CSV table of C-alpha atoms in Angstrom, one decimal:
chain,number,residue,atom,x,y,z
A,3,MET,CA,-54.2,-283.9,-64.0
A,4,ASN,CA,-53.0,-282.2,-60.7
A,5,THR,CA,-54.0,-284.3,-58.0
A,6,SER,CA,-54.0,-281.7,-55.2
A,7,GLU,CA,-56.9,-281.4,-53.7
A,8,SER,CA,-56.6,-278.1,-54.0
A,9,SER,CA,-57.2,-277.9,-57.4
A,10,ASN,CA,-60.8,-278.9,-57.4
A,11,GLU,CA,-62.5,-275.5,-57.8
A,12,SER,CA,-60.3,-274.9,-60.5
A,13,LEU,CA,-60.7,-278.1,-62.9
A,14,THR,CA,-63.3,-277.0,-65.5
A,15,PRO,CA,-65.1,-279.9,-67.2
A,16,SER,CA,-63.1,-280.0,-70.3
A,17,ASP,CA,-60.3,-280.2,-68.4
A,18,ALA,CA,-61.6,-283.5,-65.9
A,19,LEU,CA,-62.2,-284.7,-69.5
A,20,ASN,CA,-58.2,-284.5,-70.8
A,21,SER,CA,-57.4,-285.0,-67.5
A,22,ALA,CA,-59.5,-289.1,-67.6
A,23,ALA,CA,-58.1,-289.8,-71.1
A,24,ALA,CA,-54.6,-288.6,-70.5
A,25,ILE,CA,-54.9,-290.6,-67.2
A,26,ASP,CA,-56.6,-293.7,-69.4
A,27,ALA,CA,-53.9,-293.8,-71.9
A,28,ARG,CA,-50.7,-293.7,-69.0
A,29,SER,CA,-52.7,-296.6,-67.6
A,30,ARG,CA,-53.5,-299.0,-70.6
A,31,ARG,CA,-49.5,-298.1,-71.8
A,32,LYS,CA,-48.3,-299.7,-68.5
A,33,GLY,CA,-50.6,-302.5,-69.2
A,34,ARG,CA,-49.4,-303.3,-73.4
A,35,TRP,CA,-46.2,-305.6,-71.4
A,36,PRO,CA,-47.9,-308.8,-72.6
A,37,ALA,CA,-48.0,-307.7,-76.7
A,38,TRP,CA,-44.0,-308.0,-76.2
A,39,VAL,CA,-44.2,-311.4,-74.7
A,40,TRP,CA,-46.8,-312.7,-77.5
A,41,LEU,CA,-44.1,-311.5,-79.6
A,42,LEU,CA,-40.8,-312.8,-78.2
A,43,LEU,CA,-43.2,-316.3,-78.6
A,44,GLY,CA,-43.9,-315.9,-82.0
A,45,ALA,CA,-40.6,-314.2,-83.4
A,46,THR,CA,-39.3,-318.0,-81.2
A,47,MET,CA,-41.6,-320.9,-82.5
A,48,PRO,CA,-40.8,-320.1,-85.9
A,49,VAL,CA,-37.1,-320.5,-85.6
A,50,HIS,CA,-37.4,-323.6,-83.9
A,51,LEU,CA,-39.7,-325.0,-85.9
A,52,ILE,CA,-38.5,-323.9,-89.3
A,53,GLY,CA,-35.0,-323.4,-87.8
A,54,SER,CA,-34.7,-326.9,-85.9
A,55,PRO,CA,-34.4,-328.6,-90.0
A,56,LEU,CA,-32.4,-326.8,-91.8
A,57,VAL,CA,-29.5,-326.1,-88.9
A,58,PRO,CA,-26.0,-327.8,-88.5
A,59,ASP,CA,-25.6,-330.9,-85.9
A,60,GLY,CA,-24.0,-329.0,-83.0
A,61,TRP,CA,-24.8,-326.5,-81.4
A,62,PRO,CA,-26.7,-324.3,-83.7
A,63,ARG,CA,-29.2,-326.9,-83.1
A,64,ILE,CA,-28.9,-327.2,-79.3
A,65,VAL,CA,-29.4,-323.5,-79.3
A,66,VAL,CA,-32.8,-323.4,-81.6
A,67,GLY,CA,-33.8,-326.6,-80.3
A,68,PHE,CA,-34.2,-324.8,-76.4
A,69,LEU,CA,-35.3,-321.6,-77.5
A,70,PRO,CA,-38.7,-321.6,-77.3
A,71,LEU,CA,-38.3,-323.8,-73.5
A,72,VAL,CA,-35.9,-320.9,-72.5
A,73,VAL,CA,-38.3,-317.8,-74.0
A,74,ALA,CA,-41.3,-319.6,-71.8
A,75,VAL,CA,-39.4,-319.8,-69.0
A,76,ILE,CA,-38.4,-315.7,-69.5
A,77,GLY,CA,-42.1,-314.8,-70.3
A,78,ILE,CA,-43.6,-316.0,-67.7
A,79,LEU,CA,-41.1,-314.9,-65.1
A,80,TYR,CA,-41.3,-311.4,-67.1
A,81,SER,CA,-45.1,-311.9,-66.7
A,82,ALA,CA,-45.1,-312.7,-63.0
A,83,ARG,CA,-43.2,-309.8,-62.0
A,84,GLN,CA,-45.8,-307.5,-64.2
A,85,ARG,CA,-47.8,-305.0,-62.3
A,86,ALA,CA,-50.9,-304.5,-63.8
A,87,THR,CA,-53.2,-306.3,-66.6
A,88,SER,CA,-55.5,-305.2,-69.0
A,89,ARG,CA,-59.1,-306.1,-69.7
A,90,LEU,CA,-57.7,-306.5,-73.2
A,91,THR,CA,-55.3,-308.7,-72.1
A,92,ALA,CA,-57.5,-310.8,-69.8
A,93,ARG,CA,-60.2,-311.4,-72.5
A,94,LEU,CA,-57.1,-312.4,-75.2
A,95,VAL,CA,-54.8,-314.0,-72.7
A,96,TRP,CA,-56.4,-317.3,-73.6
A,97,PRO,CA,-57.2,-317.5,-77.3
A,98,VAL,CA,-54.1,-316.5,-77.7
A,99,THR,CA,-52.4,-319.0,-75.4
A,100,ALA,CA,-55.0,-322.4,-77.2
A,101,GLY,CA,-54.7,-321.0,-80.7
A,102,TYR,CA,-50.2,-320.5,-80.4
A,103,VAL,CA,-50.7,-324.5,-78.6
A,104,LEU,CA,-53.3,-325.7,-81.6
A,105,LEU,CA,-50.8,-324.3,-84.4
A,106,THR,CA,-47.9,-325.5,-82.7
A,107,PHE,CA,-48.8,-328.7,-82.7
A,108,ALA,CA,-50.7,-328.4,-86.0
A,109,ALA,CA,-47.2,-327.1,-87.8
A,110,LEU,CA,-45.0,-330.0,-85.9
A,111,LEU,CA,-48.1,-332.6,-87.4
A,112,LEU,CA,-47.7,-331.1,-90.9
A,113,GLN,CA,-43.9,-331.1,-90.9
A,114,ASN,CA,-44.0,-334.8,-90.5
A,115,PHE,CA,-46.7,-335.9,-91.9
A,116,VAL,CA,-47.7,-333.6,-94.8
A,117,VAL,CA,-44.5,-331.6,-96.1
A,118,PRO,CA,-41.9,-333.4,-98.3
A,119,GLU,CA,-38.3,-334.1,-96.7
A,120,GLY,CA,-36.4,-331.1,-98.3
A,121,GLU,CA,-39.2,-329.0,-99.4
A,122,VAL,CA,-38.6,-325.2,-97.6
A,123,THR,CA,-41.6,-323.1,-98.3
A,124,GLY,CA,-44.0,-325.8,-96.8
A,125,LEU,CA,-41.7,-326.0,-94.0
A,126,VAL,CA,-41.1,-321.9,-93.9
A,127,LEU,CA,-45.5,-321.8,-94.1
A,128,SER,CA,-46.6,-324.4,-91.5
A,129,GLY,CA,-43.5,-323.2,-89.2
A,130,LEU,CA,-45.0,-319.1,-89.6
A,131,LEU,CA,-48.7,-320.5,-88.3
A,132,PRO,CA,-47.8,-320.5,-83.9
A,133,ALA,CA,-46.8,-317.2,-85.1
A,134,ILE,CA,-50.5,-315.9,-86.2
A,135,PRO,CA,-52.4,-315.8,-82.8
A,136,CYS,CA,-49.4,-314.2,-80.8
A,137,CYS,CA,-48.9,-311.5,-83.6
A,138,TYR,CA,-52.8,-310.7,-83.4
A,139,GLY,CA,-53.1,-310.5,-79.8
A,140,ALA,CA,-49.7,-308.2,-79.6
A,141,TRP,CA,-51.2,-306.0,-83.1
A,142,ARG,CA,-54.7,-305.9,-80.1
A,143,VAL,CA,-52.8,-304.7,-77.2
A,144,LEU,CA,-50.2,-302.2,-79.1
A,145,SER,CA,-53.0,-300.9,-81.2
A,146,GLU,CA,-55.4,-300.6,-78.2
B,30,MET,CA,-86.8,-277.6,-62.0
B,31,THR,CA,-88.5,-279.9,-64.6
B,32,THR,CA,-86.7,-283.1,-65.5
B,33,GLU,CA,-86.7,-281.7,-69.2
B,34,HIS,CA,-84.3,-278.9,-68.4
B,35,ARG,CA,-82.4,-280.5,-65.8
B,36,HIS,CA,-78.3,-279.3,-65.9
B,37,PRO,CA,-76.7,-281.6,-66.5
B,38,ARG,CA,-74.4,-280.6,-63.6
B,39,HIS,CA,-76.7,-282.9,-61.0
B,40,ASP,CA,-75.7,-286.0,-63.1
B,41,LEU,CA,-72.2,-285.8,-61.8
B,42,ASP,CA,-71.4,-288.3,-59.1
B,43,GLU,CA,-70.2,-287.3,-56.0
B,44,THR,CA,-68.4,-289.5,-55.5
B,45,ILE,CA,-66.5,-289.7,-58.6
B,46,HIS,CA,-66.2,-285.6,-58.2
B,47,SER,CA,-63.3,-285.3,-57.1
B,48,PRO,CA,-59.9,-285.4,-59.4
B,49,VAL,CA,-58.0,-288.1,-57.5
B,50,ARG,CA,-60.7,-290.1,-57.2
B,51,LEU,CA,-61.9,-289.3,-61.1
B,52,SER,CA,-57.9,-290.3,-61.2
B,53,ILE,CA,-58.0,-293.3,-60.0
B,54,VAL,CA,-61.2,-294.4,-61.9
B,55,ALA,CA,-60.0,-293.3,-65.0
B,56,ALA,CA,-56.6,-295.2,-64.5
B,57,LEU,CA,-58.3,-298.3,-63.1
B,58,ALA,CA,-61.1,-298.6,-66.1
B,59,PRO,CA,-59.0,-300.1,-68.8
B,60,MET,CA,-57.3,-302.5,-66.8
B,61,GLU,CA,-58.7,-305.8,-64.7
B,62,ARG,CA,-56.4,-305.3,-62.1
B,63,MET,CA,-53.2,-303.1,-61.0
B,64,GLU,CA,-51.1,-302.9,-57.9
B,65,PHE,CA,-51.2,-299.9,-55.5
B,66,PRO,CA,-47.9,-298.5,-56.3
B,67,LEU,CA,-48.2,-299.3,-60.3
B,68,LEU,CA,-51.7,-296.8,-59.7
B,69,ARG,CA,-50.0,-294.0,-57.6
B,70,ASP,CA,-47.4,-293.6,-59.6
B,71,THR,CA,-49.7,-293.3,-62.7
B,72,ILE,CA,-52.1,-290.9,-61.5
B,73,GLU,CA,-48.6,-289.2,-59.5
B,74,ALA,CA,-50.0,-289.5,-56.0
B,75,SER,CA,-48.7,-290.4,-52.6
B,76,ASP,CA,-49.6,-293.2,-50.7
B,77,SER,CA,-51.7,-291.3,-47.9
B,78,LEU,CA,-54.0,-289.2,-50.1
B,79,LEU,CA,-54.5,-292.8,-52.5
B,80,SER,CA,-55.1,-294.5,-49.5
B,81,LYS,CA,-57.6,-292.0,-47.7
B,82,HIS,CA,-59.7,-291.9,-51.6
B,83,MET,CA,-59.4,-295.9,-51.9
B,84,THR,CA,-61.5,-296.1,-48.8
B,85,ILE,CA,-64.0,-293.7,-50.1
B,86,LEU,CA,-63.8,-295.7,-53.0
B,87,GLU,CA,-64.8,-298.7,-51.7
B,88,SER,CA,-67.2,-297.9,-49.3
B,89,ALA,CA,-69.1,-296.9,-52.6
B,90,GLY,CA,-68.7,-300.2,-53.5
B,91,TYR,CA,-67.0,-298.7,-56.7
B,92,VAL,CA,-63.2,-299.9,-56.4
B,93,GLU,CA,-62.3,-304.0,-55.0
B,94,VAL,CA,-58.9,-304.5,-53.0
B,95,THR,CA,-57.9,-307.8,-53.6
B,96,LYS,CA,-54.3,-308.2,-51.0
B,97,GLY,CA,-52.0,-311.4,-51.6
B,98,HIS,CA,-48.1,-312.2,-51.7
B,99,VAL,CA,-46.1,-313.2,-54.2
B,100,GLY,CA,-43.5,-315.0,-53.3
B,101,LYS,CA,-43.2,-313.4,-49.8
B,102,ARG,CA,-43.7,-310.2,-50.6
B,103,PRO,CA,-47.5,-308.6,-49.6
B,104,ARG,CA,-49.4,-307.2,-52.8
B,105,THR,CA,-52.3,-304.9,-53.1
B,106,TRP,CA,-54.4,-305.4,-56.2
B,107,LEU,CA,-57.1,-302.7,-56.8
B,108,SER,CA,-59.8,-303.4,-59.7
B,109,LEU,CA,-62.6,-301.3,-60.6
B,110,THR,CA,-66.4,-303.2,-59.8
B,111,GLU,CA,-68.6,-303.5,-62.3
B,112,ARG,CA,-71.0,-300.7,-60.3
B,113,GLY,CA,-67.5,-298.4,-60.9
B,114,ARG,CA,-67.3,-298.4,-64.4
B,115,GLU,CA,-71.3,-297.9,-64.7
B,116,ALA,CA,-69.8,-294.8,-62.3
B,117,TYR,CA,-67.7,-293.8,-64.5
B,118,ASN,CA,-68.8,-294.2,-67.8
B,119,ALA,CA,-72.2,-291.8,-66.6
B,120,TYR,CA,-70.0,-289.1,-65.6
B,121,VAL,CA,-67.9,-289.6,-68.3
B,122,GLY,CA,-71.3,-288.8,-69.9
B,123,ALA,CA,-72.2,-286.1,-68.1
B,124,LEU,CA,-69.1,-284.6,-68.5
B,125,ARG,CA,-69.0,-284.3,-72.2
B,126,ASN,CA,-72.7,-283.0,-72.0
B,127,LEU,CA,-72.0,-280.5,-69.6
B,128,VAL,CA,-69.1,-279.4,-72.5
B,129,ASP,CA,-71.6,-280.0,-75.2
B,130,SER,CA,-74.0,-277.4,-73.3
B,131,ASN,CA,-71.2,-274.4,-72.6
B,132,GLU,CA,-70.0,-275.0,-76.1
B,133,ASP,CA,-73.8,-274.2,-77.1
């Protein structure tokens, strides 16, 4: 939309509708940042959960062990720098966070008490659990 | 004029009718809140123009302005009130009716 005052008289109803829709879409794009944070968290926690028992001792284990912590700190710092929060994000942030935390604990419990040692399929499937709420949240935000 | 044959243009809210103010409410509609500079860039307006129209929208109760600090930096957050959201939805509905009535 031409935002100059002189365009007041020249904006037809159709133009005004199109302009409002274009600005609405532009605004939504600027509120998509949580999707990238959620995708990053949803990728790194499975790497940690699946990778920890599989990688050899030494620096690979240290990297995999600290990965979720480092990514969480980066995510918090990145979120604090953002200048817009969409209504959808405000609705999703607590369910996604709660789902992520609960499923991380569920995965840890499964891996420690249910999945037999050395069973890679169970390890991988349980390790992927925390990614579910993150992927759902990211999908909702990106498809809005 | 009877209400049955009322022209859709009468439903257009004068407060939102300015292109700048329509841009502001359209940008804020999908957002919980937005920082002043980001809104300014989104609607491609100057600081003074945005401030001027924000004052009008705030007076009408359509927009809420929240001032705060992040660290030492002052920040101004803008959000659409429930009343503003209803007014925007009604305005867009009136525009659609106008477009439809022009097509008939």
